PDB file of C-alpha atoms in Angstrom:
ATOM      1  CA  MET P   1     -62.507 -12.048 170.132  1.00 53.00           C
ATOM      2  CA  ALA P   2     -65.805 -13.564 171.292  1.00 57.00           C
ATOM      3  CA  ASP P   3     -65.694 -16.840 173.187  1.00 60.00           C
ATOM      4  CA  LEU P   4     -67.273 -19.420 170.850  1.00 55.00           C
ATOM      5  CA  ARG P   5     -68.535 -21.388 173.841  1.00 56.00           C
ATOM      6  CA  VAL P   6     -71.086 -18.672 174.497  1.00 61.00           C
ATOM      7  CA  SER P   7     -71.805 -17.516 170.971  1.00 84.00           C
ATOM      8  CA  LYS P   8     -75.427 -17.691 169.864  1.00 91.00           C
ATOM      9  CA  TYR P   9     -74.534 -19.803 166.838  1.00 93.00           C
ATOM     10  CA  HIS P  10     -72.611 -22.321 168.924  1.00 92.00           C
ATOM     11  CA  ALA P  11     -75.602 -22.792 171.195  1.00 92.00           C
ATOM     12  CA  ALA P  12     -77.975 -23.090 168.242  1.00 95.00           C
ATOM     13  CA  VAL P  13     -75.786 -25.687 166.510  1.00 96.00           C
ATOM     14  CA  VAL P  14     -75.304 -27.799 169.632  1.00 95.00           C
ATOM     15  CA  SER P  15     -79.062 -27.746 170.256  1.00 96.00           C
ATOM     16  CA  LEU P  16     -79.795 -28.601 166.624  1.00 98.00           C
ATOM     17  CA  LEU P  17     -77.421 -31.557 166.454  1.00 98.00           C
ATOM     18  CA  ASP P  18     -78.802 -32.847 169.730  1.00 98.00           C
ATOM     19  CA  LYS P  19     -82.328 -32.656 168.326  1.00 98.00           C
ATOM     20  CA  ILE P  20     -81.280 -34.504 165.170  1.00 98.00           C
ATOM     21  CA  ALA P  21     -79.598 -37.206 167.263  1.00 98.00           C
ATOM     22  CA  ARG P  22     -82.745 -37.585 169.404  1.00 98.00           C
ATOM     23  CA  THR P  23     -85.284 -37.649 166.576  1.00 98.00           C
ATOM     24  CA  GLN P  24     -83.678 -39.063 163.417  1.00 98.00           C
ATOM     25  CA  GLY P  25     -82.286 -42.383 164.601  1.00 98.00           C
ATOM     26  CA  GLY P  26     -85.092 -44.487 163.137  1.00 98.00           C
ATOM     27  CA  SER P  27     -85.001 -42.774 159.753  1.00 98.00           C
ATOM     28  CA  LEU P  28     -81.218 -42.944 159.682  1.00 98.00           C
ATOM     29  CA  GLU P  29     -81.300 -46.678 160.355  1.00 98.00           C
ATOM     30  CA  ARG P  30     -83.808 -47.276 157.539  1.00 98.00           C
ATOM     31  CA  ALA P  31     -81.730 -45.170 155.169  1.00 98.00           C
ATOM     32  CA  ALA P  32     -78.536 -47.023 156.108  1.00 98.00           C
ATOM     33  CA  GLN P  33     -80.210 -50.391 155.597  1.00 98.00           C
ATOM     34  CA  ALA P  34     -81.439 -49.319 152.148  1.00 98.00           C
ATOM     35  CA  VAL P  35     -77.989 -48.097 151.122  1.00 98.00           C
ATOM     36  CA  PHE P  36     -76.261 -51.177 152.547  1.00 98.00           C
ATOM     37  CA  GLN P  37     -78.574 -53.614 150.757  1.00 98.00           C
ATOM     38  CA  SER P  38     -77.970 -51.757 147.491  1.00 98.00           C
ATOM     39  CA  LEU P  39     -74.183 -51.739 147.899  1.00 98.00           C
ATOM     40  CA  ARG P  40     -74.182 -55.406 148.911  1.00 97.00           C
ATOM     41  CA  ALA P  41     -75.864 -56.140 145.562  1.00 97.00           C
ATOM     42  CA  ASP P  42     -73.115 -54.144 143.767  1.00 96.00           C
ATOM     43  CA  GLY P  43     -75.332 -51.090 143.487  1.00 97.00           C
ATOM     44  CA  VAL P  44     -74.474 -47.415 143.793  1.00 97.00           C
ATOM     45  CA  LEU P  45     -75.717 -44.644 146.062  1.00 98.00           C
ATOM     46  CA  HIS P  46     -76.849 -41.684 143.954  1.00 98.00           C
ATOM     47  CA  VAL P  47     -76.869 -38.219 145.536  1.00 98.00           C
ATOM     48  CA  PHE P  48     -78.407 -34.994 144.254  1.00 97.00           C
ATOM     49  CA  GLY P  49     -78.459 -31.473 145.599  1.00 96.00           C
ATOM     50  CA  SER P  50     -79.132 -28.105 143.978  1.00 93.00           C
ATOM     51  CA  GLY P  51     -78.575 -24.585 145.247  1.00 91.00           C
ATOM     52  CA  HIS P  52     -76.415 -24.648 148.372  1.00 92.00           C
ATOM     53  CA  SER P  53     -77.517 -28.245 148.919  1.00 94.00           C
ATOM     54  CA  HIS P  54     -75.013 -29.240 146.238  1.00 93.00           C
ATOM     55  CA  ALA P  55     -72.329 -28.828 148.925  1.00 95.00           C
ATOM     56  CA  VAL P  56     -74.037 -31.444 151.102  1.00 97.00           C
ATOM     57  CA  ALA P  57     -74.200 -33.843 148.160  1.00 96.00           C
ATOM     58  CA  GLU P  58     -70.495 -33.310 147.540  1.00 95.00           C
ATOM     59  CA  GLU P  59     -69.784 -34.266 151.149  1.00 96.00           C
ATOM     60  CA  ALA P  60     -70.844 -37.797 150.203  1.00 96.00           C
ATOM     61  CA  TYR P  61     -68.822 -37.939 146.973  1.00 97.00           C
ATOM     62  CA  HIS P  62     -65.194 -38.931 146.380  1.00 96.00           C
ATOM     63  CA  ARG P  63     -64.237 -38.029 149.938  1.00 94.00           C
ATOM     64  CA  ALA P  64     -61.512 -39.411 152.173  1.00 96.00           C
ATOM     65  CA  GLY P  65     -63.340 -41.518 154.743  1.00 97.00           C
ATOM     66  CA  GLY P  66     -66.432 -41.692 152.547  1.00 98.00           C
ATOM     67  CA  LEU P  67     -67.985 -44.437 150.471  1.00 98.00           C
ATOM     68  CA  VAL P  68     -66.554 -45.173 147.025  1.00 98.00           C
ATOM     69  CA  PRO P  69     -69.754 -46.266 145.201  1.00 98.00           C
ATOM     70  CA  VAL P  70     -71.386 -42.823 145.235  1.00 98.00           C
ATOM     71  CA  ASP P  71     -72.614 -41.146 142.062  1.00 97.00           C
ATOM     72  CA  ALA P  72     -72.970 -37.377 142.439  1.00 96.00           C
ATOM     73  CA  ILE P  73     -75.722 -35.993 140.219  1.00 96.00           C
ATOM     74  CA  GLN P  74     -74.399 -32.461 140.029  1.00 92.00           C
ATOM     75  CA  GLU P  75     -74.858 -29.701 137.482  1.00 92.00           C
ATOM     76  CA  ALA P  76     -73.070 -26.391 137.938  1.00 92.00           C
ATOM     77  CA  PHE P  77     -75.991 -24.491 136.417  1.00 91.00           C
ATOM     78  CA  LEU P  78     -78.106 -25.496 139.428  1.00 91.00           C
ATOM     79  CA  THR P  79     -75.636 -24.156 141.988  1.00 91.00           C
ATOM     80  CA  PRO P  80     -74.326 -20.724 143.041  1.00 89.00           C
ATOM     81  CA  LEU P  81     -71.276 -21.490 140.860  1.00 89.00           C
ATOM     82  CA  THR P  82     -73.568 -20.153 138.149  1.00 89.00           C
ATOM     83  CA  ARG P  83     -74.996 -16.655 138.596  1.00 93.00           C
ATOM     84  CA  PRO P  84     -77.491 -17.036 141.475  1.00 90.00           C
ATOM     85  CA  GLU P  85     -80.227 -15.111 139.693  1.00 89.00           C
ATOM     86  CA  LEU P  86     -79.994 -17.716 136.898  1.00 92.00           C
ATOM     87  CA  SER P  87     -79.334 -20.892 138.894  1.00 90.00           C
ATOM     88  CA  GLY P  88     -82.103 -20.016 141.332  1.00 91.00           C
ATOM     89  CA  GLN P  89     -84.632 -19.795 138.516  1.00 90.00           C
ATOM     90  CA  LEU P  90     -83.408 -23.001 136.865  1.00 91.00           C
ATOM     91  CA  GLU P  91     -83.840 -24.884 140.158  1.00 92.00           C
ATOM     92  CA  ARG P  92     -87.536 -24.027 139.964  1.00 91.00           C
ATOM     93  CA  MET P  93     -87.966 -25.175 136.348  1.00 91.00           C
ATOM     94  CA  SER P  94     -90.152 -28.218 135.842  1.00 94.00           C
ATOM     95  CA  GLY P  95     -88.932 -30.795 133.313  1.00 95.00           C
ATOM     96  CA  LEU P  96     -85.188 -30.429 133.912  1.00 95.00           C
ATOM     97  CA  ALA P  97     -84.866 -33.406 136.249  1.00 96.00           C
ATOM     98  CA  LYS P  98     -85.562 -36.040 133.619  1.00 95.00           C
ATOM     99  CA  LEU P  99     -82.964 -34.517 131.288  1.00 95.00           C
ATOM    100  CA  ILE P 100     -80.366 -34.391 134.065  1.00 95.00           C
ATOM    101  CA  LEU P 101     -80.893 -38.008 135.068  1.00 96.00           C
ATOM    102  CA  GLU P 102     -80.443 -39.245 131.498  1.00 93.00           C
ATOM    103  CA  GLY P 103     -76.711 -38.734 132.052  1.00 89.00           C
ATOM    104  CA  HIS P 104     -76.654 -41.206 134.972  1.00 94.00           C
ATOM    105  CA  ASP P 105     -77.136 -44.950 135.293  1.00 95.00           C
ATOM    106  CA  LEU P 106     -79.876 -45.300 137.900  1.00 96.00           C
ATOM    107  CA  ARG P 107     -81.062 -48.858 138.513  1.00 97.00           C
ATOM    108  CA  ALA P 108     -84.016 -50.313 140.369  1.00 98.00           C
ATOM    109  CA  GLY P 109     -83.136 -51.392 143.888  1.00 97.00           C
ATOM    110  CA  GLU P 110     -80.496 -48.706 144.369  1.00 98.00           C
ATOM    111  CA  ALA P 111     -80.770 -45.735 146.727  1.00 98.00           C
ATOM    112  CA  LEU P 112     -81.155 -42.087 145.720  1.00 98.00           C
ATOM    113  CA  LEU P 113     -80.438 -39.374 148.290  1.00 98.00           C
ATOM    114  CA  VAL P 114     -82.120 -36.091 147.310  1.00 98.00           C
ATOM    115  CA  ILE P 115     -80.995 -33.073 149.322  1.00 98.00           C
ATOM    116  CA  SER P 116     -83.112 -29.931 149.410  1.00 97.00           C
ATOM    117  CA  ASN P 117     -83.491 -27.845 152.531  1.00 95.00           C
ATOM    118  CA  SER P 118     -86.796 -26.315 151.468  1.00 95.00           C
ATOM    119  CA  GLY P 119     -88.044 -29.367 149.587  1.00 96.00           C
ATOM    120  CA  ILE P 120     -90.288 -27.208 147.392  1.00 95.00           C
ATOM    121  CA  ASN P 121     -88.372 -26.472 144.182  1.00 95.00           C
ATOM    122  CA  ALA P 122     -89.299 -28.354 141.029  1.00 96.00           C
ATOM    123  CA  VAL P 123     -85.935 -29.911 140.163  1.00 96.00           C
ATOM    124  CA  PRO P 124     -85.193 -31.772 143.426  1.00 96.00           C
ATOM    125  CA  VAL P 125     -88.845 -32.779 143.765  1.00 97.00           C
ATOM    126  CA  GLU P 126     -88.881 -34.165 140.229  1.00 97.00           C
ATOM    127  CA  VAL P 127     -85.520 -35.913 140.698  1.00 98.00           C
ATOM    128  CA  ALA P 128     -87.218 -37.768 143.561  1.00 98.00           C
ATOM    129  CA  LEU P 129     -90.260 -38.533 141.414  1.00 97.00           C
ATOM    130  CA  GLU P 130     -88.061 -39.890 138.633  1.00 97.00           C
ATOM    131  CA  GLY P 131     -86.171 -42.014 141.140  1.00 98.00           C
ATOM    132  CA  LYS P 132     -89.393 -43.526 142.458  1.00 97.00           C
ATOM    133  CA  GLN P 133     -90.608 -44.278 138.942  1.00 97.00           C
ATOM    134  CA  ARG P 134     -87.343 -46.093 138.196  1.00 97.00           C
ATOM    135  CA  GLY P 135     -87.638 -48.277 141.271  1.00 98.00           C
ATOM    136  CA  LEU P 136     -85.034 -46.669 143.508  1.00 98.00           C
ATOM    137  CA  THR P 137     -85.421 -46.131 147.240  1.00 98.00           C
ATOM    138  CA  VAL P 138     -85.657 -42.342 147.594  1.00 98.00           C
ATOM    139  CA  ILE P 139     -84.168 -40.794 150.726  1.00 98.00           C
ATOM    140  CA  ALA P 140     -84.963 -37.119 151.294  1.00 98.00           C
ATOM    141  CA  LEU P 141     -82.693 -34.890 153.341  1.00 98.00           C
ATOM    142  CA  THR P 142     -84.794 -31.816 154.016  1.00 98.00           C
ATOM    143  CA  SER P 143     -86.205 -29.396 156.586  1.00 97.00           C
ATOM    144  CA  LEU P 144     -89.735 -30.444 157.463  1.00 98.00           C
ATOM    145  CA  ASN P 145     -90.251 -27.141 159.277  1.00 96.00           C
ATOM    146  CA  HIS P 146     -89.551 -25.226 156.092  1.00 95.00           C
ATOM    147  CA  SER P 147     -91.507 -27.549 153.815  1.00 96.00           C
ATOM    148  CA  HIS P 148     -94.623 -27.289 155.956  1.00 94.00           C
ATOM    149  CA  THR P 149     -94.578 -23.473 155.906  1.00 94.00           C
ATOM    150  CA  ALA P 150     -93.747 -22.709 152.250  1.00 92.00           C
ATOM    151  CA  PRO P 151     -95.844 -23.384 149.120  1.00 92.00           C
ATOM    152  CA  THR P 152     -94.329 -25.790 146.626  1.00 93.00           C
ATOM    153  CA  ARG P 153     -93.077 -24.592 143.240  1.00 94.00           C
ATOM    154  CA  GLN P 154     -93.610 -27.986 141.624  1.00 94.00           C
ATOM    155  CA  PRO P 155     -96.531 -27.801 139.147  1.00 89.00           C
ATOM    156  CA  ASP P 156     -98.306 -30.884 140.532  1.00 91.00           C
ATOM    157  CA  GLY P 157     -98.151 -29.549 144.071  1.00 91.00           C
ATOM    158  CA  LYS P 158     -95.613 -32.087 145.349  1.00 93.00           C
ATOM    159  CA  ARG P 159     -93.060 -31.546 148.082  1.00 96.00           C
ATOM    160  CA  LEU P 160     -89.949 -33.638 148.558  1.00 97.00           C
ATOM    161  CA  PHE P 161     -90.860 -35.214 151.883  1.00 97.00           C
ATOM    162  CA  GLU P 162     -94.215 -36.362 150.467  1.00 96.00           C
ATOM    163  CA  ILE P 163     -92.492 -38.381 147.735  1.00 97.00           C
ATOM    164  CA  ALA P 164     -89.574 -39.946 149.579  1.00 98.00           C
ATOM    165  CA  ASP P 165     -89.580 -43.449 151.035  1.00 98.00           C
ATOM    166  CA  ILE P 166     -87.408 -42.225 153.928  1.00 98.00           C
ATOM    167  CA  VAL P 167     -87.046 -38.680 155.278  1.00 98.00           C
ATOM    168  CA  LEU P 168     -84.014 -37.348 157.140  1.00 98.00           C
ATOM    169  CA  ASP P 169     -85.058 -34.087 158.783  1.00 98.00           C
ATOM    170  CA  THR P 170     -82.399 -31.403 159.240  1.00 98.00           C
ATOM    171  CA  CYS P 171     -84.671 -29.922 161.942  1.00 98.00           C
ATOM    172  CA  GLY P 172     -83.823 -26.410 160.765  1.00 95.00           C
ATOM    173  CA  GLU P 173     -85.981 -23.311 160.957  1.00 94.00           C
ATOM    174  CA  PRO P 174     -88.049 -21.978 158.051  1.00 95.00           C
ATOM    175  CA  GLY P 175     -85.687 -19.840 155.999  1.00 94.00           C
ATOM    176  CA  ASP P 176     -82.644 -21.767 157.329  1.00 96.00           C
ATOM    177  CA  ALA P 177     -81.052 -18.852 159.197  1.00 96.00           C
ATOM    178  CA  ALA P 178     -81.130 -19.498 162.945  1.00 95.00           C
ATOM    179  CA  ILE P 179     -79.913 -16.428 164.823  1.00 95.00           C
ATOM    180  CA  ALA P 180     -81.960 -13.308 165.585  1.00 94.00           C
ATOM    181  CA  TYR P 181     -80.672 -10.031 167.035  1.00 92.00           C
ATOM    182  CA  ASP P 182     -82.514  -7.205 168.747  1.00 92.00           C
ATOM    183  CA  GLY P 183     -82.996  -4.266 166.420  1.00 95.00           C
ATOM    184  CA  PHE P 184     -82.613  -6.403 163.277  1.00 94.00           C
ATOM    185  CA  ALA P 185     -85.652  -7.810 161.483  1.00 92.00           C
ATOM    186  CA  GLY P 186     -83.876 -10.654 159.711  1.00 93.00           C
ATOM    187  CA  LYS P 187     -81.922 -13.678 160.880  1.00 95.00           C
ATOM    188  CA  VAL P 188     -78.376 -14.866 160.126  1.00 95.00           C
ATOM    189  CA  ALA P 189     -76.327 -18.073 160.312  1.00 95.00           C
ATOM    190  CA  PRO P 190     -77.977 -20.895 158.331  1.00 96.00           C
ATOM    191  CA  THR P 191     -77.744 -24.441 159.656  1.00 97.00           C
ATOM    192  CA  SER P 192     -78.661 -26.655 156.694  1.00 97.00           C
ATOM    193  CA  LEU P 193     -75.109 -27.273 155.465  1.00 97.00           C
ATOM    194  CA  LEU P 194     -73.859 -28.258 158.895  1.00 97.00           C
ATOM    195  CA  ALA P 195     -76.914 -30.408 159.654  1.00 98.00           C
ATOM    196  CA  GLY P 196     -76.804 -32.009 156.217  1.00 98.00           C
ATOM    197  CA  SER P 197     -73.137 -32.920 156.509  1.00 98.00           C
ATOM    198  CA  TYR P 198     -73.785 -34.355 159.971  1.00 98.00           C
ATOM    199  CA  LEU P 199     -76.579 -36.556 158.639  1.00 98.00           C
ATOM    200  CA  VAL P 200     -74.628 -37.634 155.543  1.00 98.00           C
ATOM    201  CA  ASN P 201     -71.613 -38.695 157.575  1.00 98.00           C
ATOM    202  CA  SER P 202     -73.814 -40.357 160.188  1.00 98.00           C
ATOM    203  CA  LEU P 203     -75.355 -42.341 157.334  1.00 98.00           C
ATOM    204  CA  VAL P 204     -71.904 -43.316 156.046  1.00 98.00           C
ATOM    205  CA  CYS P 205     -70.849 -44.455 159.513  1.00 98.00           C
ATOM    206  CA  ARG P 206     -73.892 -46.676 159.905  1.00 98.00           C
ATOM    207  CA  VAL P 207     -73.458 -48.195 156.431  1.00 98.00           C
ATOM    208  CA  VAL P 208     -69.856 -49.028 157.333  1.00 98.00           C
ATOM    209  CA  GLU P 209     -71.014 -50.563 160.613  1.00 98.00           C
ATOM    210  CA  LEU P 210     -73.507 -52.770 158.752  1.00 98.00           C
ATOM    211  CA  HIS P 211     -70.665 -54.070 156.584  1.00 98.00           C
ATOM    212  CA  LEU P 212     -68.459 -54.788 159.574  1.00 98.00           C
ATOM    213  CA  GLU P 213     -71.258 -56.507 161.511  1.00 98.00           C
ATOM    214  CA  ARG P 214     -71.408 -59.059 158.679  1.00 98.00           C
ATOM    215  CA  GLY P 215     -67.680 -59.497 158.330  1.00 98.00           C
ATOM    216  CA  LEU P 216     -67.550 -57.466 155.111  1.00 98.00           C
ATOM    217  CA  ILE P 217     -64.954 -54.869 154.165  1.00 97.00           C
ATOM    218  CA  PRO P 218     -66.686 -51.544 153.477  1.00 98.00           C
ATOM    219  CA  PRO P 219     -65.716 -49.752 150.248  1.00 97.00           C
ATOM    220  CA  VAL P 220     -64.246 -46.604 151.780  1.00 98.00           C
ATOM    221  CA  TYR P 221     -61.816 -44.069 150.356  1.00 98.00           C
ATOM    222  CA  LEU P 222     -58.465 -43.455 151.964  1.00 97.00           C
ATOM    223  CA  SER P 223     -56.922 -40.018 151.779  1.00 97.00           C
ATOM    224  CA  ALA P 224     -54.948 -39.613 148.570  1.00 95.00           C
ATOM    225  CA  ASN P 225     -52.489 -37.635 150.707  1.00 96.00           C
ATOM    226  CA  LEU P 226     -51.517 -40.702 152.744  1.00 95.00           C
ATOM    227  CA  PRO P 227     -49.063 -43.369 151.579  1.00 96.00           C
ATOM    228  CA  GLY P 228     -50.867 -46.051 149.585  1.00 96.00           C
ATOM    229  CA  GLY P 229     -54.022 -43.971 149.293  1.00 96.00           C
ATOM    230  CA  ASP P 230     -53.990 -43.667 145.508  1.00 96.00           C
ATOM    231  CA  GLU P 231     -53.433 -47.380 144.996  1.00 97.00           C
ATOM    232  CA  HIS P 232     -56.153 -48.339 147.466  1.00 96.00           C
ATOM    233  CA  ASN P 233     -58.655 -45.957 145.902  1.00 96.00           C
ATOM    234  CA  ARG P 234     -57.942 -46.937 142.289  1.00 96.00           C
ATOM    235  CA  ALA P 235     -58.472 -50.602 143.105  1.00 96.00           C
ATOM    236  CA  LEU P 236     -61.900 -49.871 144.601  1.00 95.00           C
ATOM    237  CA  GLU P 237     -62.908 -47.454 141.843  1.00 96.00           C
ATOM    238  CA  ALA P 238     -62.192 -50.039 139.157  1.00 95.00           C
ATOM    239  CA  LYS P 239     -65.243 -52.020 140.266  1.00 93.00           C
ATOM    240  CA  TYR P 240     -67.556 -49.053 139.709  1.00 93.00           C
ATOM    241  CA  ARG P 241     -66.056 -47.538 136.571  1.00 90.00           C
ATOM    242  CA  GLY P 242     -68.881 -46.860 134.151  1.00 87.00           C
ATOM    243  CA  ARG P 243     -71.421 -46.577 136.961  1.00 90.00           C
ATOM    244  CA  ILE P 244     -70.123 -43.350 138.464  1.00 89.00           C
ATOM    245  CA  ARG P 245     -69.733 -40.296 136.284  1.00 82.00           C
ATOM    246  CA  GLY P 246     -66.214 -38.943 136.509  1.00 77.00           C
ATOM    247  CA  LEU P 247     -64.394 -42.217 137.158  1.00 78.00           C
TER     248      LEU P 247
END
């Protein structure tokens, strides 16, 4: 068995996370402040991701150690849970975003985190546009390297990072896969899921810190598999029932 300490992917991931830590601090702070101010005013953090980015959005939703007031804007037909040849085409379809958001209670002053590694497909771009039009602070979690090298599929020529108020860069390579091998033309081992989860949880940590710095108790889930977890979580969820789909 290969020693993971010297694997190419291990080195790539360590380098990537170090780059994110060195370059994204300012954006992360602005994003955390936007989320904190919204939650302090009894708002909700809305998160959206399509394709494999749906997994990053789910990292923020209904998670032990995560924030309670998080509304996941998720549709299975936009993820690989639906046949990829279908979901991949739907993700590129202009006009779907407005229909999707009609099922969610988005309010001016709240924060909307839109996750798309490429930042070029119509649905995530138009979710961000809709969020801006409704007065939300739009936070993009995306790969600027990819977005700058690929043409957008949004009819008006928009890319996610161009719309967002705040951009969290996953610092990944165009195409996402990070590891090349001699004698093989392609690359393997994508980094967007790992980088996205790192940024999402870094954001959660900073939002919690902002609560604590002001003597406030952050609304955080306990594990339902620990004693008292269910009771703790139900009490917090009661405040947001009707605002978060699924509660």
